[in-house]
mmCIF file of C-alpha atoms (C1' of nucleotides) in Angstrom:
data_model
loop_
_atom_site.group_PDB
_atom_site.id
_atom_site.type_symbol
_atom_site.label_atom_id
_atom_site.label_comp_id
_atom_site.label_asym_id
_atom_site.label_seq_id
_atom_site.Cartn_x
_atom_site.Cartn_y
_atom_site.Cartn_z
ATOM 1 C CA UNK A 1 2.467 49.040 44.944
ATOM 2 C CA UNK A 2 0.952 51.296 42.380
ATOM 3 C CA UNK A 3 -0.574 48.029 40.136
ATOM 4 C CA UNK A 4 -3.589 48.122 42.585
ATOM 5 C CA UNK A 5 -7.032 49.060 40.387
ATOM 6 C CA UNK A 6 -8.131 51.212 42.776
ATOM 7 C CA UNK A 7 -7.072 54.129 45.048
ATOM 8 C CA UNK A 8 -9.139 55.020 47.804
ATOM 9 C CA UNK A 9 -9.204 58.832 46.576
ATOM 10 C CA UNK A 10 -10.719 57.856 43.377
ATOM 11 C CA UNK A 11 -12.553 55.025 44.210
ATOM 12 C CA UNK A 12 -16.312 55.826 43.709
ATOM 13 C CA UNK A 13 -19.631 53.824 43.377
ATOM 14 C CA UNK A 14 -20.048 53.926 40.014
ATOM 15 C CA UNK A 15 -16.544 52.258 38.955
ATOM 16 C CA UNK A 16 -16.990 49.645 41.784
ATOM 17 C CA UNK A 17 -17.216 46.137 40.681
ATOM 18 C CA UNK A 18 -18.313 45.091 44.604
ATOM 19 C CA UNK A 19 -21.602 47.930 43.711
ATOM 20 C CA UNK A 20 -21.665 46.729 40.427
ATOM 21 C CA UNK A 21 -21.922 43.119 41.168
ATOM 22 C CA UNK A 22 -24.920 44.093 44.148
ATOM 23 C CA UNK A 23 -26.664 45.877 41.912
ATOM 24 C CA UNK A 24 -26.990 43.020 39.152
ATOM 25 C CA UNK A 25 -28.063 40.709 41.981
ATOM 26 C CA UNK A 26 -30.354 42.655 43.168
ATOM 27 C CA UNK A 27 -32.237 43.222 39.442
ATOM 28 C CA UNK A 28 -31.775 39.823 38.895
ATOM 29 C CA UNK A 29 -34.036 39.018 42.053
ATOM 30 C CA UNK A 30 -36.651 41.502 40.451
ATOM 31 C CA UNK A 31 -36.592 40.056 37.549
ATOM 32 C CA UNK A 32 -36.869 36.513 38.799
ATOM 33 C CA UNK A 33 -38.733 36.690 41.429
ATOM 34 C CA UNK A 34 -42.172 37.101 40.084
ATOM 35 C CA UNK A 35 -42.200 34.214 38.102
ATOM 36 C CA UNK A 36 -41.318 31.633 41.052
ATOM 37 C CA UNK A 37 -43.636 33.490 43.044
ATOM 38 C CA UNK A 38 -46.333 32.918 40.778
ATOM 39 C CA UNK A 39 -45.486 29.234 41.413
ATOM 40 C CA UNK A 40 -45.682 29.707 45.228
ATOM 41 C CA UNK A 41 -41.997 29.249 45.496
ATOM 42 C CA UNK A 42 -39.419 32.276 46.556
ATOM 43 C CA UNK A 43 -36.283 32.863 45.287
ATOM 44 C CA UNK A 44 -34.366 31.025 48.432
ATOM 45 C CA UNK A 45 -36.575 27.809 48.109
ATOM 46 C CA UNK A 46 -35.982 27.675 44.537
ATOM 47 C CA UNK A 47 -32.109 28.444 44.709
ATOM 48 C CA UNK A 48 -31.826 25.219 47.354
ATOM 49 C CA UNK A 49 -33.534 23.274 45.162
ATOM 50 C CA UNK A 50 -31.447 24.090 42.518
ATOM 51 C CA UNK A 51 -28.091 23.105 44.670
ATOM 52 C CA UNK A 52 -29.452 20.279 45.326
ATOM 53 C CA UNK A 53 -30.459 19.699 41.640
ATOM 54 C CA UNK A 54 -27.319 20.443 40.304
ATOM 55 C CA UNK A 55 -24.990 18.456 43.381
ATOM 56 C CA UNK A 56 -23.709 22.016 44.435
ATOM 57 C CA UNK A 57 -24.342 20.728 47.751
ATOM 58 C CA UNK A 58 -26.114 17.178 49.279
ATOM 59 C CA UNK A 59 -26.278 18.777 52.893
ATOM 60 C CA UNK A 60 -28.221 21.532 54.679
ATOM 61 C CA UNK A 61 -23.449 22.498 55.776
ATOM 62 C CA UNK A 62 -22.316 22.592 52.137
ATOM 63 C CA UNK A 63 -25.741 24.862 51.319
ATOM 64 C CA UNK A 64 -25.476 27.133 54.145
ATOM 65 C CA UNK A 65 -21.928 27.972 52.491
ATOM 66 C CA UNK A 66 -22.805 28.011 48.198
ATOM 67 C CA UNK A 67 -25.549 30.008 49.339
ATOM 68 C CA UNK A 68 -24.554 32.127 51.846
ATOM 69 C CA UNK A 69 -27.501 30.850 54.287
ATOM 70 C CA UNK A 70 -27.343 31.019 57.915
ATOM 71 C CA UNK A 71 -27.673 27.601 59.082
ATOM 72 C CA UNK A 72 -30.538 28.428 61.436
ATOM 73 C CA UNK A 73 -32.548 29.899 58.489
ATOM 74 C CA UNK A 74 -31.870 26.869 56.291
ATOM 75 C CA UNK A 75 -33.371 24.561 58.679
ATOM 76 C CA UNK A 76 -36.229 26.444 58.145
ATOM 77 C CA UNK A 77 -36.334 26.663 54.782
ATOM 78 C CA UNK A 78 -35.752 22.875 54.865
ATOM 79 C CA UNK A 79 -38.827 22.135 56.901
ATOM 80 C CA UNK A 80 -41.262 23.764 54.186
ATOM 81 C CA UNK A 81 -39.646 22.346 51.384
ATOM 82 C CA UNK A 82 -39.856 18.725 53.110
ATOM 83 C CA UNK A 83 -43.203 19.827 54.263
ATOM 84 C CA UNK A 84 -44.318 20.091 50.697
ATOM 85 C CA UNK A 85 -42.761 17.246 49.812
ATOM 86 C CA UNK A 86 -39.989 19.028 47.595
ATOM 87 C CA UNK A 87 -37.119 17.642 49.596
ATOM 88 C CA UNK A 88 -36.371 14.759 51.329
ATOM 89 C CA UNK A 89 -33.844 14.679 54.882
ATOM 90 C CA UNK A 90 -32.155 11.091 55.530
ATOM 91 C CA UNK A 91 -29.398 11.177 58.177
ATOM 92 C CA UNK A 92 -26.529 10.041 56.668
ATOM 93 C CA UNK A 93 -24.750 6.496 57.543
ATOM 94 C CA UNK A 94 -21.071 7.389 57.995
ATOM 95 C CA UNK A 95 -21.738 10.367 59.472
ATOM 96 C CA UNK A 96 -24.681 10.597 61.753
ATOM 97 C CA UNK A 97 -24.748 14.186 62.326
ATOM 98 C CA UNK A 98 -24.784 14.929 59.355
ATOM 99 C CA UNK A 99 -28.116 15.020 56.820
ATOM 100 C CA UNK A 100 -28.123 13.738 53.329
ATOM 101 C CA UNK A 101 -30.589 16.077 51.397
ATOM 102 C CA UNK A 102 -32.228 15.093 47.897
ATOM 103 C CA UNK A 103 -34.846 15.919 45.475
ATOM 104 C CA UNK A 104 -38.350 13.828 45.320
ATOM 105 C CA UNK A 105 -40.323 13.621 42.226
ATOM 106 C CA UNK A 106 -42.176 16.411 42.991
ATOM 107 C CA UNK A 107 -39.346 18.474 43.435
ATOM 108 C CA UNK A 108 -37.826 17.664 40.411
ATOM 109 C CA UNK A 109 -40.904 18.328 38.615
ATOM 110 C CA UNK A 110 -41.328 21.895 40.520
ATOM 111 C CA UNK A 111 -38.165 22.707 39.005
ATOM 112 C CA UNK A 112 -39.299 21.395 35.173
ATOM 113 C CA UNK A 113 -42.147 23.872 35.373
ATOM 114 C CA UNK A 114 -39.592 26.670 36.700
ATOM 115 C CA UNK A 115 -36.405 26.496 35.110
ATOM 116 C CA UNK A 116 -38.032 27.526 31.916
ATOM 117 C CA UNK A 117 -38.995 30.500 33.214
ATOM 118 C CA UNK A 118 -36.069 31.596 34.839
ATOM 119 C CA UNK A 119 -33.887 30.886 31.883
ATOM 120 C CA UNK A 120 -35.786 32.771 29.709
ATOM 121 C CA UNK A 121 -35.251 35.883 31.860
ATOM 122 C CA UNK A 122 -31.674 35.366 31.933
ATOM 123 C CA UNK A 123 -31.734 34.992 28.432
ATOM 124 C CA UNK A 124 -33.722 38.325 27.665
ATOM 125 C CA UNK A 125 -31.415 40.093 30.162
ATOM 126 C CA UNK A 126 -28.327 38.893 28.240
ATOM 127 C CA UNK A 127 -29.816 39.401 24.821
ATOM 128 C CA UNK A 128 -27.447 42.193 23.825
ATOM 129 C CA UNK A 129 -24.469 40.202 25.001
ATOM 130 C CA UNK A 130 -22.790 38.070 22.260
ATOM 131 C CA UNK A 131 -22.220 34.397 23.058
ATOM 132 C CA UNK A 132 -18.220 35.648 23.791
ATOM 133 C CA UNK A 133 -19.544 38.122 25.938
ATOM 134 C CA UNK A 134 -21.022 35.919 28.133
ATOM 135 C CA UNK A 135 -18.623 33.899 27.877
ATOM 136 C CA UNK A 136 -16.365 36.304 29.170
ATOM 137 C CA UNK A 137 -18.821 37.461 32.109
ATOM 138 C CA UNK A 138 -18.770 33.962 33.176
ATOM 139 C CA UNK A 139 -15.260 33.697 33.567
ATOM 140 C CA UNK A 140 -14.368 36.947 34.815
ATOM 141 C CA UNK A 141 -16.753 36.115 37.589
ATOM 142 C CA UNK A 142 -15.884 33.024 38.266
ATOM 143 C CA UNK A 143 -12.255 34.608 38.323
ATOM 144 C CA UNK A 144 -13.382 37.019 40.914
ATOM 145 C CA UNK A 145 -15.531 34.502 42.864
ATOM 146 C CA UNK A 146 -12.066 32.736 43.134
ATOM 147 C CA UNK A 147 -10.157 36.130 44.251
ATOM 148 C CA UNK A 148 -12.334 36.513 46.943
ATOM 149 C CA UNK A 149 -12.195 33.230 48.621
ATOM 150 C CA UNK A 150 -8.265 33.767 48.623
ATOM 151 C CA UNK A 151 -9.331 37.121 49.887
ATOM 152 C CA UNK A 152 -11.304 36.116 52.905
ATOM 153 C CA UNK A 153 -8.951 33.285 53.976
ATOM 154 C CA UNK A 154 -6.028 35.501 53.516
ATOM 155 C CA UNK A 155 -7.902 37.945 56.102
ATOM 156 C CA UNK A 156 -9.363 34.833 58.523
ATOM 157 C CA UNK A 157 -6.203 33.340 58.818
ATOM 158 C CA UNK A 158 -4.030 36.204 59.347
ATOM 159 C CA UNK A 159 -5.965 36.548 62.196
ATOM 160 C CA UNK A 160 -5.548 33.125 63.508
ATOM 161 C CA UNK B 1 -34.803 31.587 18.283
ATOM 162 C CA UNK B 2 -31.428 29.406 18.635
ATOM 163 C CA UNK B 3 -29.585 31.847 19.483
ATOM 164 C CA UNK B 4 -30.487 32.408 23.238
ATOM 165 C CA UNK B 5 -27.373 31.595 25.503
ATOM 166 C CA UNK B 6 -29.198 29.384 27.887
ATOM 167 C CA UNK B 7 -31.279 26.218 27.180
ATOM 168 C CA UNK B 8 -33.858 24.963 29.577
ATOM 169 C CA UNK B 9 -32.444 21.401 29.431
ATOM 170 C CA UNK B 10 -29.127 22.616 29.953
ATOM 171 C CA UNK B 11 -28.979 24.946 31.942
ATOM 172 C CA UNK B 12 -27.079 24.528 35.204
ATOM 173 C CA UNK B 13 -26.460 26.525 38.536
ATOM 174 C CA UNK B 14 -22.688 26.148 37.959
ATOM 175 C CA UNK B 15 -22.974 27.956 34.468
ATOM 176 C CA UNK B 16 -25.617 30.339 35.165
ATOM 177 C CA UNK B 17 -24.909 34.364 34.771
ATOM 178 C CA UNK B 18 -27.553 34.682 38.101
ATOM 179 C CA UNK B 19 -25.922 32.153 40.860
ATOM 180 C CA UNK B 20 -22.480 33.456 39.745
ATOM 181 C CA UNK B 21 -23.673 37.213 40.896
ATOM 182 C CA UNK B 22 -25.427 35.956 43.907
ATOM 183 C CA UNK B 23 -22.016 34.304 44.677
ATOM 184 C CA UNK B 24 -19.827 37.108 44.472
ATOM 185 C CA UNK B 25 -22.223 39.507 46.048
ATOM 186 C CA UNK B 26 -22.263 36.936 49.142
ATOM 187 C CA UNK B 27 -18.405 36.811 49.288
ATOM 188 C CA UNK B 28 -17.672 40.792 48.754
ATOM 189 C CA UNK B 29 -19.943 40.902 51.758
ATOM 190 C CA UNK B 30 -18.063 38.121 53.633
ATOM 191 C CA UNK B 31 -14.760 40.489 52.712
ATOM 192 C CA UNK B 32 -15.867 43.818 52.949
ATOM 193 C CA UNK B 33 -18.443 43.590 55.973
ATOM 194 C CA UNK B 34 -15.716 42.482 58.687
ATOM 195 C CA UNK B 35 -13.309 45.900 58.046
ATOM 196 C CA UNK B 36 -16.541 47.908 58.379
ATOM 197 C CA UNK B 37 -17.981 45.986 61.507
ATOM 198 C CA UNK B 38 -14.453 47.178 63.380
ATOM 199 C CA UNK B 39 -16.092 50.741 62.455
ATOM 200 C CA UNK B 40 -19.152 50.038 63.659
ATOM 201 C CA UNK B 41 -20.838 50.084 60.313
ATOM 202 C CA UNK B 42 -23.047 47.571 58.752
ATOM 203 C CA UNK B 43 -22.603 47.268 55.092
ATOM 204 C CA UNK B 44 -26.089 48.643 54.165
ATOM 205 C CA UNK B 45 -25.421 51.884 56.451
ATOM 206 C CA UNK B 46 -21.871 52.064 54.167
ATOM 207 C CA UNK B 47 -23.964 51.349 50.741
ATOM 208 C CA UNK B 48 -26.401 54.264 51.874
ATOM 209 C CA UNK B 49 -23.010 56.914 52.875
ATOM 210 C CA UNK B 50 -21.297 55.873 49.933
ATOM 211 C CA UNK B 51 -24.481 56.331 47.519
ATOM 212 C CA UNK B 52 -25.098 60.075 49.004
ATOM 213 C CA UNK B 53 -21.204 60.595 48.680
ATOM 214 C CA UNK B 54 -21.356 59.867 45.053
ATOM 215 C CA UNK B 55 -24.149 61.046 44.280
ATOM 216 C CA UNK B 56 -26.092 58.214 43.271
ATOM 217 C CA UNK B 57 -28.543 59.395 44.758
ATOM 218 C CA UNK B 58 -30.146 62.318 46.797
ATOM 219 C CA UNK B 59 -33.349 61.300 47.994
ATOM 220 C CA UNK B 60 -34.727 57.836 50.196
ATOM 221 C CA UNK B 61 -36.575 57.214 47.262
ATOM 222 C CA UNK B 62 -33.058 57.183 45.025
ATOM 223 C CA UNK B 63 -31.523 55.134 47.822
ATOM 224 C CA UNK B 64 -34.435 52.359 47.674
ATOM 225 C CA UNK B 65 -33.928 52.068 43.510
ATOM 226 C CA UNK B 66 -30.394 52.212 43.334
ATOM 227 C CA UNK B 67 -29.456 50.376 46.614
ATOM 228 C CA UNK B 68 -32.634 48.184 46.301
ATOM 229 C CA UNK B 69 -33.732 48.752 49.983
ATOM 230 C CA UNK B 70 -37.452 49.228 51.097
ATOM 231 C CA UNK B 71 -38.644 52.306 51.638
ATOM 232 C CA UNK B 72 -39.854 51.047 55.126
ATOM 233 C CA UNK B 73 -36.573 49.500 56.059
ATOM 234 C CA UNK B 74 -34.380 52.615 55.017
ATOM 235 C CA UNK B 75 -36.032 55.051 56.651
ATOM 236 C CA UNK B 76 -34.996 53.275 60.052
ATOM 237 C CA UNK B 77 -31.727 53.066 58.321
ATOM 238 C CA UNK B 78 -31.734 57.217 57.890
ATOM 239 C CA UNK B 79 -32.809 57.504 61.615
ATOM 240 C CA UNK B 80 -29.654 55.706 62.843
ATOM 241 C CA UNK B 81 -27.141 57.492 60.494
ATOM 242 C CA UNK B 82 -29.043 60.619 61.307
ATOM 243 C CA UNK B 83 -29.088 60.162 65.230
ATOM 244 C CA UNK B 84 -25.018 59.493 65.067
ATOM 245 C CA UNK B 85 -24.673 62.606 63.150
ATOM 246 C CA UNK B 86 -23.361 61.386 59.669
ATOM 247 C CA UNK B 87 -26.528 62.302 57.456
ATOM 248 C CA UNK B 88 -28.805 65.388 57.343
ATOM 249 C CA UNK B 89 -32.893 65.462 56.308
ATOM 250 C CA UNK B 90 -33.937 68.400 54.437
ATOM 251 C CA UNK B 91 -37.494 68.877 53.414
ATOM 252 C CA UNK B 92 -37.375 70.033 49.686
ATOM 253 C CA UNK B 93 -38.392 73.296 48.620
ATOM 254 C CA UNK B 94 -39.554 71.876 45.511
ATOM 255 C CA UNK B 95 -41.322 69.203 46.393
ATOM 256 C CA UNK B 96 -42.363 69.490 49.919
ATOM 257 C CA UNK B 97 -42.917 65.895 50.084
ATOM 258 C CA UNK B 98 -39.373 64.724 49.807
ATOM 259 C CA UNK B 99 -36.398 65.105 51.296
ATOM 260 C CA UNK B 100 -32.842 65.505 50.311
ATOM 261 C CA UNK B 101 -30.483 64.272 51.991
ATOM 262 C CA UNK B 102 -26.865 64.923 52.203
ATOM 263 C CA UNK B 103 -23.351 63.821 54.515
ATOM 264 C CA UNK B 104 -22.206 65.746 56.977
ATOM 265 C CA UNK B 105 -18.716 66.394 57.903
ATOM 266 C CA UNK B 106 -18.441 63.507 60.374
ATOM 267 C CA UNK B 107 -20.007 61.200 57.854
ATOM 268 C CA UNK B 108 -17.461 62.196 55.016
ATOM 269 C CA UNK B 109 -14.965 61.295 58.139
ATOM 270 C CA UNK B 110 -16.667 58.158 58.390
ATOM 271 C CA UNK B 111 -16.191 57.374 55.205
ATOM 272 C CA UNK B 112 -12.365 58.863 54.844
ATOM 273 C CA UNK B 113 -11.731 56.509 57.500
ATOM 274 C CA UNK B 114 -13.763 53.457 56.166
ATOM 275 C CA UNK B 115 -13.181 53.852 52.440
ATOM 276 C CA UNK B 116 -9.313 52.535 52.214
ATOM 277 C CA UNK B 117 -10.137 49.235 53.885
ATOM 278 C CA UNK B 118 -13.014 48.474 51.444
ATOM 279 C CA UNK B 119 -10.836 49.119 48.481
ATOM 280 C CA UNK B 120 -7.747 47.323 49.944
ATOM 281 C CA UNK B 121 -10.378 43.878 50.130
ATOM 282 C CA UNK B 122 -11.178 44.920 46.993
ATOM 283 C CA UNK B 123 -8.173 45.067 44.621
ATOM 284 C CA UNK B 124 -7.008 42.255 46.876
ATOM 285 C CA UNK B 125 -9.847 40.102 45.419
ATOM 286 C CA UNK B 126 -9.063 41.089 42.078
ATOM 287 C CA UNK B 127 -5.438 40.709 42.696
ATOM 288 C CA UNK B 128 -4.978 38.485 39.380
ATOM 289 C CA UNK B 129 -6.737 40.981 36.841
ATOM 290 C CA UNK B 130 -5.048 42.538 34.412
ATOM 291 C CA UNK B 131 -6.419 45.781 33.976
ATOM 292 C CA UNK B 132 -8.077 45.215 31.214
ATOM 293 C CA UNK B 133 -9.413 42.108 33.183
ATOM 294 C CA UNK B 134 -11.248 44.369 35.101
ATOM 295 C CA UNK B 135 -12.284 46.633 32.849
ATOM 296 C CA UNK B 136 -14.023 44.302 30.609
ATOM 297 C CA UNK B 137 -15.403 43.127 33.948
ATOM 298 C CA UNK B 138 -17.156 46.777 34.954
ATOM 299 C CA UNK B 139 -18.244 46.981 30.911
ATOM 300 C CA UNK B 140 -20.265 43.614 31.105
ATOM 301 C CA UNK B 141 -21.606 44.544 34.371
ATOM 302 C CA UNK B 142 -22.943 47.583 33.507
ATOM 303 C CA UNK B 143 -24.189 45.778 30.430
ATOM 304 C CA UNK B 144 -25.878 43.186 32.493
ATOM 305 C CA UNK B 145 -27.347 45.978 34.209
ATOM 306 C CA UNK B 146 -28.862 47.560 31.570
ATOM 307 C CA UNK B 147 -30.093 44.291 29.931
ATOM 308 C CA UNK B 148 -31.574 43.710 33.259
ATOM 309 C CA UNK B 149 -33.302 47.090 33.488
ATOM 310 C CA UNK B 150 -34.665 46.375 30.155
ATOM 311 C CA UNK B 151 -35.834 42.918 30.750
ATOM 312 C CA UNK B 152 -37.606 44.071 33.922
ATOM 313 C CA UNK B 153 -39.527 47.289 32.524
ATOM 314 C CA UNK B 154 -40.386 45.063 29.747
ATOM 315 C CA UNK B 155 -41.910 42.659 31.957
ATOM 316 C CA UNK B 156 -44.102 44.948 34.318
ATOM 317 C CA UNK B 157 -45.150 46.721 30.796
ATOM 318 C CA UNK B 158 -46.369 43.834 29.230
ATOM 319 C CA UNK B 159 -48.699 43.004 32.289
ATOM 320 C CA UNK B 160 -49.848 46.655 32.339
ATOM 321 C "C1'" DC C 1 -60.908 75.441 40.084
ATOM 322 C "C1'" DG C 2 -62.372 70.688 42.088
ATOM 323 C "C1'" DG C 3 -61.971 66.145 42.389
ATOM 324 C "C1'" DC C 4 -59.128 61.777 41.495
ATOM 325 C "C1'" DA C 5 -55.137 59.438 41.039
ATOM 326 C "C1'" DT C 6 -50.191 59.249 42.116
ATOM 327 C "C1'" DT C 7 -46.055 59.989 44.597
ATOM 328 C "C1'" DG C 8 -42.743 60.245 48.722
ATOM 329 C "C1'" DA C 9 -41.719 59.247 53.283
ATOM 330 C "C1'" DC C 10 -43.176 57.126 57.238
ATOM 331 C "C1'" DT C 11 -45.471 53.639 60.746
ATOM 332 C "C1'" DG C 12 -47.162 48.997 62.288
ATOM 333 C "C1'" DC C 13 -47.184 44.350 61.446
ATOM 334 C "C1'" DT C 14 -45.282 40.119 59.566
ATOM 335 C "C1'" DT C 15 -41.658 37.271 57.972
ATOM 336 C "C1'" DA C 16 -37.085 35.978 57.087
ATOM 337 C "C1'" DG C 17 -32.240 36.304 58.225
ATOM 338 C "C1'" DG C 18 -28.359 36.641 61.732
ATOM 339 C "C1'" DC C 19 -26.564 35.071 66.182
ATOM 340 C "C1'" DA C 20 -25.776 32.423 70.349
ATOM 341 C "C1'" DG C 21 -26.232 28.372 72.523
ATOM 342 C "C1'" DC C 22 -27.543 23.193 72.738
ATOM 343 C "C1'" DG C 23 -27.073 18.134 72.082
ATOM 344 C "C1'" DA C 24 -25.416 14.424 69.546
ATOM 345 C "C1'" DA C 25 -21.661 12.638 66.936
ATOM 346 C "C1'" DT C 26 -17.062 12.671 65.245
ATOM 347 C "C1'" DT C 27 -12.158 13.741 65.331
ATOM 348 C "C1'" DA C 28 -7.873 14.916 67.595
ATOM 349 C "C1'" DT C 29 -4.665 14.464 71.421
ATOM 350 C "C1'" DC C 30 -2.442 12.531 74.786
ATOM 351 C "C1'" DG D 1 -8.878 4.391 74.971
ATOM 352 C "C1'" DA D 2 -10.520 8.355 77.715
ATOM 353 C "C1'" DT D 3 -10.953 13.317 77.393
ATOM 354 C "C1'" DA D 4 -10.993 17.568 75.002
ATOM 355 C "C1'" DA D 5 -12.073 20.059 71.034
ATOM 356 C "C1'" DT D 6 -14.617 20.455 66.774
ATOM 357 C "C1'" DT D 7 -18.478 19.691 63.664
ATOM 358 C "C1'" DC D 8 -23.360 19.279 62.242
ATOM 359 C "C1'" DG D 9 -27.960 20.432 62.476
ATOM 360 C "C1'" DC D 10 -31.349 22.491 65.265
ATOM 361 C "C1'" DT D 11 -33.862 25.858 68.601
ATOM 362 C "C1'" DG D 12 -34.883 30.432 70.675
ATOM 363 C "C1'" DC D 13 -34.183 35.080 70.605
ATOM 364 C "C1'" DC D 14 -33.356 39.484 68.271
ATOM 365 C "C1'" DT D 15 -32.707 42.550 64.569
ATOM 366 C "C1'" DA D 16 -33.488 43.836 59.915
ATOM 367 C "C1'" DA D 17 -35.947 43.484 55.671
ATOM 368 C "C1'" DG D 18 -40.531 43.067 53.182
ATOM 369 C "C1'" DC D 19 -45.394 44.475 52.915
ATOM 370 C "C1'" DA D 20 -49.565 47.163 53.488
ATOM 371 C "C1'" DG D 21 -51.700 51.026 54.713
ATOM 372 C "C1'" DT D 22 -51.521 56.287 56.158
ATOM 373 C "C1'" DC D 23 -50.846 61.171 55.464
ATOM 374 C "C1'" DA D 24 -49.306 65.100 53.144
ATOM 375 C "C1'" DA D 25 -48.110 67.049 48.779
ATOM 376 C "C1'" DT D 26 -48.090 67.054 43.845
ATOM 377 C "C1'" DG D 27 -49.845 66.092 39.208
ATOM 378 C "C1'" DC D 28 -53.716 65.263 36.114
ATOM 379 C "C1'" DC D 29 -58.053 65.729 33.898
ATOM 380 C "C1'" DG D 30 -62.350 67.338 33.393
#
DNA sequence: CGGCATTGACTGCTTAGGCAGCGAATTATC
DNA sequence: GATAATTCGCTGCCTAAGCAGTCAATGCCG
């Protein structure tokens, strides 16, 4: 196949989207890190939140997995934001195993005072990018966020 | 200003520049760690070869920025690659406080060896570019990046 | 030149993440 | 419908990452 992007004798850092794609994550943390932390949250307690906000995930299973948390840690995590009073645990009906997580007021309100500060990082980050280009950025990553789930179940159940 | 891309009241996890990176960073490790693991490589040893190979950087120091690593944590990273042979310390002549670091034979092996898997997972994820899918992808990255760098230098100046 | 602040790598301590194993509950299989 | 296998959340242990402080070397300013 000579389509592939890239060949392993030219493949370097620099022209790695994989690199490129750590790198941005990691500057994003920098950049939004101080402001939570000013609010005594970090960035992990505020993304949960956030999933939980947003219905990206209603147990501590579907978080562990949009997040890429180990499940051990998130019960952690869990147990300060419930301790705080962020987050609320109710085992669910139809399946008792399972947990039903959801925002309290308080919560909700931790993320009003938040939010605003996080978006306006994002903004000033983007604020060379027209609204096409991020546009664009969204999709292409969403596009590759999609290629790599095929990826990894491709590779788990080839295995199988 | 109306023209920032985000709005506080509107802004969602789904449609945010920030989770999306997180996301994909979380599943190229989930694709890319597994290959390495077989080699006995974690991904951060990899990040630090492949950042000396390309010379993103020649110093720990280099390493922490680019790679985002503590300094703490990467020296104990250095040790291992050092004690199985793939990296060399060098005190600087210049400055006799740093040190340069550089692969050794077995650690360009390492990577020979290591390299074609990681870009196989790679172009496998982005299977359904075009390539000018992907190269609009790298250009907004690295454009994120930058925005990023600003926004965060910006921050730490204003507070100074 | 002498003193003061800064930098670069490292060490010790603390905290958070990864992993293996557990118990309870559900689902699958026969 | 009983048994086996899987799933969900949790706990304990271990490793790795984050943080603060140290020491040597450099840069800065008088």
């Amino acid at each position: 196949m000579s389509k592939q992007y890239y060949h392993a004798d030219t493949y370097s850092t620099r022209n790695s989207v994989a690199y490129l794609v750590k790198r941005a994550h990691g500057l994003s943390l920098d950049s939004i890190e101080p402001g939570l932390a000013e609010h005594g949250l970090t960035f992990t307690q505020y993304a949960v939140l956030m999933a939980l906000r947003d219905d990206l995930a209603l147990n501590p299973k579907d978080i562990c997995i949009k997040l890429r948390h180990d499940s051990g840690a998130l019960t952690r995590v869990l147990d300060q934001l419930e301790a705080r009073g962020l987050v609320e645990r109710h085992r669910s009906a139809e399946d008792r195993r399972a947990i039903e997580l959801h925002l309290t007021a308080q919560g909700h309100a931790a993320l009003k005072t938040v939010v605003p500060l996080v978006v306006k990082r994002i903004n000033s980050a983007i604020k060379d990018f027209s609204p096409a280009e991020t546009d664009e950025l969204l999709r292409l990553l969403n596009k590759l966020i999609l290629g790599l789930h095929a990826e990894i179940a491709d590779q788990s159940g080839a295995s199988a």
